[in-house]
Coordinates of C-alpha atoms in Angstrom, one line a residue:
M1 CA 18.0 -1.3 17.4
T2 CA 18.8 -1.4 21.1
I3 CA 18.0 1.2 23.7
L4 CA 19.6 1.3 27.1
C5 CA 17.9 3.1 30.1
V6 CA 20.5 3.8 32.8
R7 CA 19.6 5.0 36.3
F8 CA 22.6 6.1 38.5
Q9 CA 22.3 5.6 42.2
L10 CA 23.3 9.1 43.1
P11 CA 23.4 10.7 46.5
P12 CA 21.1 13.7 47.2
T13 CA 23.7 16.1 46.0
H14 CA 23.4 14.7 42.5
E15 CA 22.9 17.8 40.4
A16 CA 26.7 18.3 39.7
A17 CA 27.4 14.6 39.1
L18 CA 24.9 13.9 36.3
P19 CA 26.7 15.9 33.5
R20 CA 30.0 14.1 34.3
L21 CA 28.2 10.7 34.1
L22 CA 26.6 11.7 30.8
G23 CA 30.1 12.5 29.5
L24 CA 31.0 8.9 30.4
L25 CA 28.1 7.6 28.4
E26 CA 29.2 9.7 25.3
E27 CA 32.2 7.4 25.0
F28 CA 29.8 4.7 23.8
T29 CA 27.3 6.7 21.7
P30 CA 26.5 10.3 20.9
V31 CA 22.8 9.7 20.9
I32 CA 21.9 10.3 24.6
E33 CA 18.8 11.7 26.2
A34 CA 19.3 12.9 29.7
L35 CA 16.6 11.9 32.2
P36 CA 17.2 14.1 35.2
P37 CA 17.8 13.8 38.0
D38 CA 19.7 10.5 37.8
G39 CA 19.2 8.7 34.4
A40 CA 19.7 8.7 30.7
L41 CA 18.5 6.9 27.5
L42 CA 21.2 5.6 25.0
D43 CA 20.6 4.6 21.4
L44 CA 23.1 1.9 20.6
R45 CA 22.1 1.5 17.0
G46 CA 25.5 2.3 15.6
A47 CA 27.5 1.4 18.6
E48 CA 26.6 -2.3 18.5
R49 CA 28.0 -2.6 15.0
Y50 CA 31.0 -0.4 15.7
F51 CA 32.2 -2.1 18.9
G52 CA 30.8 -5.6 18.2
R53 CA 29.1 -5.8 21.6
G54 CA 25.6 -6.6 22.8
P55 CA 23.5 -4.7 25.4
V56 CA 24.6 -6.9 28.3
E57 CA 28.3 -6.2 27.5
F58 CA 27.6 -2.5 27.2
A59 CA 25.7 -2.5 30.5
S60 CA 28.6 -4.2 32.2
L61 CA 31.2 -1.7 30.8
I62 CA 29.1 1.3 31.8
R63 CA 28.6 0.0 35.4
V64 CA 32.4 -0.8 35.8
R65 CA 33.5 2.6 34.5
A66 CA 30.9 4.5 36.6
L67 CA 32.1 2.7 39.7
A68 CA 35.8 3.1 38.9
L69 CA 35.8 6.7 37.7
H70 CA 33.0 8.2 39.8
G71 CA 32.2 5.8 42.6
V72 CA 28.6 5.6 41.4
D73 CA 26.6 2.3 40.9
C74 CA 23.8 2.0 38.4
V75 CA 20.9 -0.2 37.2
I76 CA 20.3 -0.7 33.5
G77 CA 17.4 -1.9 31.4
A78 CA 17.5 -2.6 27.7
G79 CA 14.9 -3.1 25.0
P80 CA 14.2 -2.4 21.3
G81 CA 12.6 0.9 22.2
P82 CA 12.6 3.6 24.9
M83 CA 9.4 2.4 26.4
L84 CA 10.5 -1.2 26.8
A85 CA 13.9 -0.1 28.1
R86 CA 12.2 2.0 30.8
M87 CA 10.0 -0.9 31.8
A88 CA 12.9 -3.3 31.8
L89 CA 14.7 -1.0 34.2
R90 CA 12.1 -1.6 36.9
D91 CA 13.2 -5.3 37.1
A92 CA 17.0 -4.6 37.0
V93 CA 19.4 -4.6 39.9
P94 CA 23.0 -3.5 40.1
G95 CA 25.1 -6.0 38.2
A96 CA 22.2 -7.7 36.6
P97 CA 20.7 -5.7 33.7
Q98 CA 17.2 -6.6 32.5
V99 CA 17.1 -7.1 28.7
V100 CA 14.0 -7.3 26.5
P101 CA 14.9 -9.1 23.3
A102 CA 13.8 -7.5 20.0
D103 CA 11.9 -10.7 19.0
P104 CA 8.1 -9.9 18.9
D105 CA 7.2 -13.1 20.8
A106 CA 9.7 -12.2 23.6
V107 CA 8.2 -8.7 23.8
T108 CA 4.7 -10.1 24.0
E109 CA 5.8 -12.5 26.8
F110 CA 7.5 -9.7 28.7
L111 CA 4.4 -7.5 28.6
A112 CA 1.6 -10.1 29.0
D113 CA 1.3 -10.5 32.8
R114 CA 2.2 -6.9 33.7
P115 CA -0.5 -4.7 35.3
V116 CA -1.8 -1.8 33.2
T117 CA -0.2 0.7 35.6
A118 CA 3.2 -0.6 34.4
L119 CA 2.7 1.1 31.1
P120 CA 4.2 4.6 30.8
G121 CA 1.4 7.2 30.5
V122 CA -1.3 5.1 32.2
G123 CA -2.5 7.0 35.3
G124 CA -4.8 6.0 38.1
A125 CA -8.0 7.1 36.4
T126 CA -7.3 5.2 33.2
A127 CA -6.2 2.1 35.1
R128 CA -9.4 2.1 37.2
T129 CA -11.5 2.4 34.1
L130 CA -9.7 -0.5 32.4
C131 CA -9.8 -2.7 35.5
E132 CA -13.6 -2.2 35.8
Y133 CA -13.9 -4.0 32.5
G134 CA -11.5 -6.8 33.4
L135 CA -8.6 -5.3 31.5
D136 CA -6.1 -5.4 34.4
T137 CA -3.1 -6.7 32.5
L138 CA -1.3 -5.6 29.3
G139 CA -2.0 -9.0 27.7
K140 CA -5.7 -8.5 28.1
V141 CA -5.5 -4.9 26.8
A142 CA -3.5 -6.1 23.7
A143 CA -6.2 -8.8 23.1
A144 CA -9.1 -6.4 23.4
P145 CA -10.7 -4.9 20.3
L146 CA -9.3 -1.5 19.4
S147 CA -12.9 -0.1 19.3
T148 CA -13.5 -1.1 22.9
L149 CA -10.4 0.6 24.1
Q150 CA -11.3 3.8 22.2
R151 CA -14.8 3.8 23.6
L152 CA -13.3 3.5 27.2
T153 CA -10.4 6.0 26.9
G154 CA -11.0 8.0 23.8
A155 CA -9.9 7.6 20.1
R156 CA -6.3 8.7 20.3
A157 CA -5.6 7.4 23.8
G158 CA -7.2 4.1 23.0
R159 CA -5.1 3.7 19.9
E160 CA -1.8 4.5 21.7
L161 CA -2.8 2.2 24.6
H162 CA -3.4 -0.7 22.2
E163 CA -0.1 -0.2 20.4
K164 CA 1.9 0.1 23.5
A165 CA 0.3 -3.0 25.1
S166 CA 1.1 -4.9 21.9
G167 CA 4.7 -3.9 22.2
V168 CA 4.7 -1.2 19.5
D169 CA 7.2 1.4 20.7
R170 CA 7.2 4.5 18.5
G171 CA 9.4 6.5 20.9
R172 CA 12.9 7.6 20.1
V173 CA 15.9 8.9 21.9
V174 CA 16.1 12.7 21.6
P175 CA 19.6 14.1 22.4
N176 CA 19.4 16.9 25.0
A177 CA 21.4 18.5 27.8
A178 CA 21.0 18.1 31.5
S179 CA 21.6 21.9 31.9
R180 CA 18.1 22.6 30.5
S181 CA 16.7 21.9 33.9
L182 CA 17.4 22.3 37.6
A183 CA 16.4 19.9 40.3
T184 CA 16.6 19.5 44.0
E185 CA 15.7 16.6 46.3
R186 CA 14.8 16.2 50.0
P187 CA 15.4 12.7 51.4
F188 CA 13.9 11.8 54.8
R189 CA 16.0 10.1 57.4
H190 CA 13.2 7.6 57.9
D191 CA 10.2 6.7 55.7
E192 CA 7.9 9.6 56.4
L193 CA 4.1 9.4 56.9
D194 CA 3.4 12.9 58.1
P195 CA 1.8 15.1 55.3
E196 CA 3.0 18.2 57.1
R197 CA 6.6 17.1 56.8
H198 CA 6.0 16.3 53.1
R199 CA 4.7 19.9 52.7
R200 CA 7.8 21.3 54.5
A201 CA 10.0 19.4 52.1
L202 CA 8.1 20.8 49.2
L203 CA 8.4 24.3 50.5
S204 CA 12.2 23.8 51.0
T205 CA 12.7 22.5 47.5
A206 CA 10.6 25.2 45.9
E207 CA 12.4 27.9 47.8
E208 CA 15.8 26.5 46.7
L209 CA 14.7 26.1 43.1
G210 CA 13.4 29.7 43.0
A211 CA 16.6 31.1 44.5
R212 CA 18.8 29.1 42.1
L213 CA 16.7 30.2 39.0
R214 CA 16.9 33.8 40.0
A215 CA 20.7 33.6 40.6
L216 CA 21.1 32.2 37.1
E217 CA 18.7 34.8 35.7
K218 CA 16.4 32.0 34.4
V219 CA 12.7 31.2 34.5
C220 CA 11.1 27.8 34.1
R221 CA 8.0 26.8 32.1
T222 CA 7.3 23.4 33.7
L223 CA 7.5 22.0 37.2
T224 CA 7.9 18.3 37.8
L225 CA 7.3 16.6 41.2
T226 CA 8.7 13.2 42.0
V227 CA 7.7 11.3 45.1
R228 CA 9.8 8.2 46.0
Y229 CA 8.3 5.6 48.3
A230 CA 9.6 3.0 50.8
D231 CA 9.3 0.2 48.2
R232 CA 11.6 2.1 45.8
S233 CA 8.7 2.9 43.5
A234 CA 8.0 6.5 42.5
T235 CA 5.3 8.8 41.2
T236 CA 6.1 11.7 38.9
R237 CA 3.7 14.5 37.9
S238 CA 4.4 17.5 35.7
R239 CA 2.5 20.8 35.3
T240 CA 3.0 23.6 32.9
L241 CA 3.0 27.0 34.7
G242 CA 0.6 29.8 33.7
E243 CA 3.7 31.9 32.7
P244 CA 7.4 31.2 32.9
T245 CA 8.6 32.2 36.4
A246 CA 11.3 32.0 39.0
H247 CA 8.9 33.3 41.7
S248 CA 9.2 31.0 44.8
S249 CA 5.6 31.4 46.0
T250 CA 4.3 30.4 42.5
L251 CA 6.6 27.3 42.5
T252 CA 5.5 26.4 46.0
G253 CA 1.8 26.7 45.2
T254 CA 2.1 24.6 42.1
A255 CA 4.1 22.0 44.0
Y256 CA 1.4 21.9 46.8
R257 CA -1.4 21.4 44.2
M258 CA 0.5 18.5 42.5
Y259 CA 1.1 16.9 45.8
E260 CA -2.5 17.2 46.9
A261 CA -3.7 15.8 43.6
L262 CA -1.8 12.5 44.4
G263 CA -4.0 11.8 47.4
L264 CA -1.2 9.9 49.2
Q265 CA -3.1 9.5 52.5
R266 CA -0.7 7.4 54.7
A267 CA 2.0 6.8 52.0
R268 CA 5.5 6.0 53.3
V269 CA 7.6 8.6 51.5
R270 CA 11.4 8.2 51.3
A271 CA 12.2 11.4 49.3
I272 CA 10.6 14.3 47.5
A273 CA 12.2 16.0 44.5
L274 CA 11.2 19.0 42.3
R275 CA 12.6 19.8 38.9
A276 CA 12.3 23.0 37.0
E277 CA 12.2 22.4 33.2
G278 CA 12.0 24.4 30.1
L279 CA 14.5 27.0 31.3
T280 CA 14.7 30.3 29.4
P281 CA 16.5 33.6 30.1
A282 CA 14.5 35.8 32.5
E283 CA 14.9 38.8 30.3
Q284 CA 12.9 37.1 27.6
A285 CA 10.0 36.2 29.9
S286 CA 6.9 38.3 30.3
H287 CA 5.0 38.9 33.6
Q288 CA 1.3 39.6 33.8
L289 CA 0.9 42.8 36.0
T290 CA -1.7 42.7 38.7
F291 CA -3.2 45.2 41.1
D292 CA -2.5 42.9 44.1
P293 CA -0.2 44.8 46.5
V294 CA 0.6 41.6 48.4
D295 CA 2.1 40.0 45.2
E296 CA 4.3 43.1 44.7
K297 CA 5.3 43.1 48.4
V298 CA 6.3 39.4 48.2
R299 CA 8.4 40.0 45.1
R300 CA 10.3 42.9 46.8
I301 CA 10.9 40.8 49.9
E302 CA 12.2 38.1 47.6
E303 CA 14.7 40.5 46.0
V304 CA 16.0 41.6 49.4
A305 CA 16.3 37.9 50.5
D306 CA 18.3 37.1 47.4
R307 CA 20.8 39.9 48.0
A308 CA 21.2 38.7 51.6
R309 CA 21.8 35.1 50.5
A310 CA 24.4 36.3 47.9
K311 CA 26.3 38.2 50.6
F312 CA 26.0 35.9 53.7
G313 CA 25.2 32.4 52.3
P314 CA 22.2 30.5 51.1
H315 CA 20.8 29.6 54.5
V316 CA 20.9 33.1 56.1
I317 CA 17.3 33.7 55.4
G318 CA 14.2 31.6 54.6
P319 CA 10.6 30.9 55.5
G320 CA 9.8 30.7 59.2
T321 CA 8.1 27.3 58.7
L322 CA 11.6 25.9 57.9
A323 CA 13.4 27.5 60.9
A324 CA 13.2 24.4 63.0

C-alpha cells in the first residue's frame, strides 16, 4: 500500500481552488482525504495495480497536471502509511518527491535520526520529557523498553509512541470533503515579530470566519489555528468549542487563547490561518442562554453588521482595531 501526501502551493485566496484540485486527484483514485487548507492524502492501493505506475510516477503526473491545468505547483511525500507520507512531505521539494519505501529496514533508517518532535502527535511537553531521559531521536525511542515509555508518558500514549517510532502506521485515508470546513489566512508582507500584529491578524481571520459562517447559516464545533514561520515550518493547534457557534467574539477569544498557549515570544511569523471545522446547520445548534446583557448586545450588533455587509460589501464595517 502506498499513500501520497500532497501539499499545493496555493496563494492566500486558496479556499475556492482546493475543491478543483481535489477533483484533479480523483482522476487517479477515489480514496482521497482533504487536508485543508492546501493538501490531501491519496490511497493508491488500487491505482498502482490499475495504472501500472509507482509513487514517483504518480507524483510527477499530479504535479504536471496541477501546473498545466491550474497553474499551481505542489510538493509530494509518499510512504506505506499516512504518518510516514506526512513525514516524507517535510523533506520534499517541487519536482523532487520524497518516498519512504515499504521495506521495514528502509522505514527504520528513515526514522532513526529524526528528532522526537518530527513525529505527529508529539507536542512540546512530551518532547521535553523524553529529551530529559536522553530519548531525543525516534531511533532511541523505538529502542527504549515499552514500560519505560508508558511510565514517562502514560499507558496509551507510550504504546502509541513506541509503535509510531518503530514505523508502525495504523492510520488510514478517510475520504471526506473540503466543504466540511471553512478557512481563511492572513500572510504578512514581511516576517512579523510583533505579537500585536499577530493578534490583529487573528482578530481579522476570526471576524471573517464568523461572518462567512453566519452567511451560510452554519456553526462550527472546532477551531484550528495554524502559524507558519519564516523557515517554512508550521505549528497547528485545534480546540473544541464549548458549544457549536458562529459568534465572532467566541471565535476570536478561542483563537487568542490558542495563540497565547504557543508562547511564541519573538517568533518570525510569515502567516496566520484559522479553520472552522465540524460545520453543522445553525438551526440544529443550541445556545446556552445567559443573563449577561453585554453578550446579548454584542449579538444584536453582529446581526446589524451582517445586514450592512450583505448590502454594502464585506469591508463596510468591522472592528475599530482593524481600521488602520
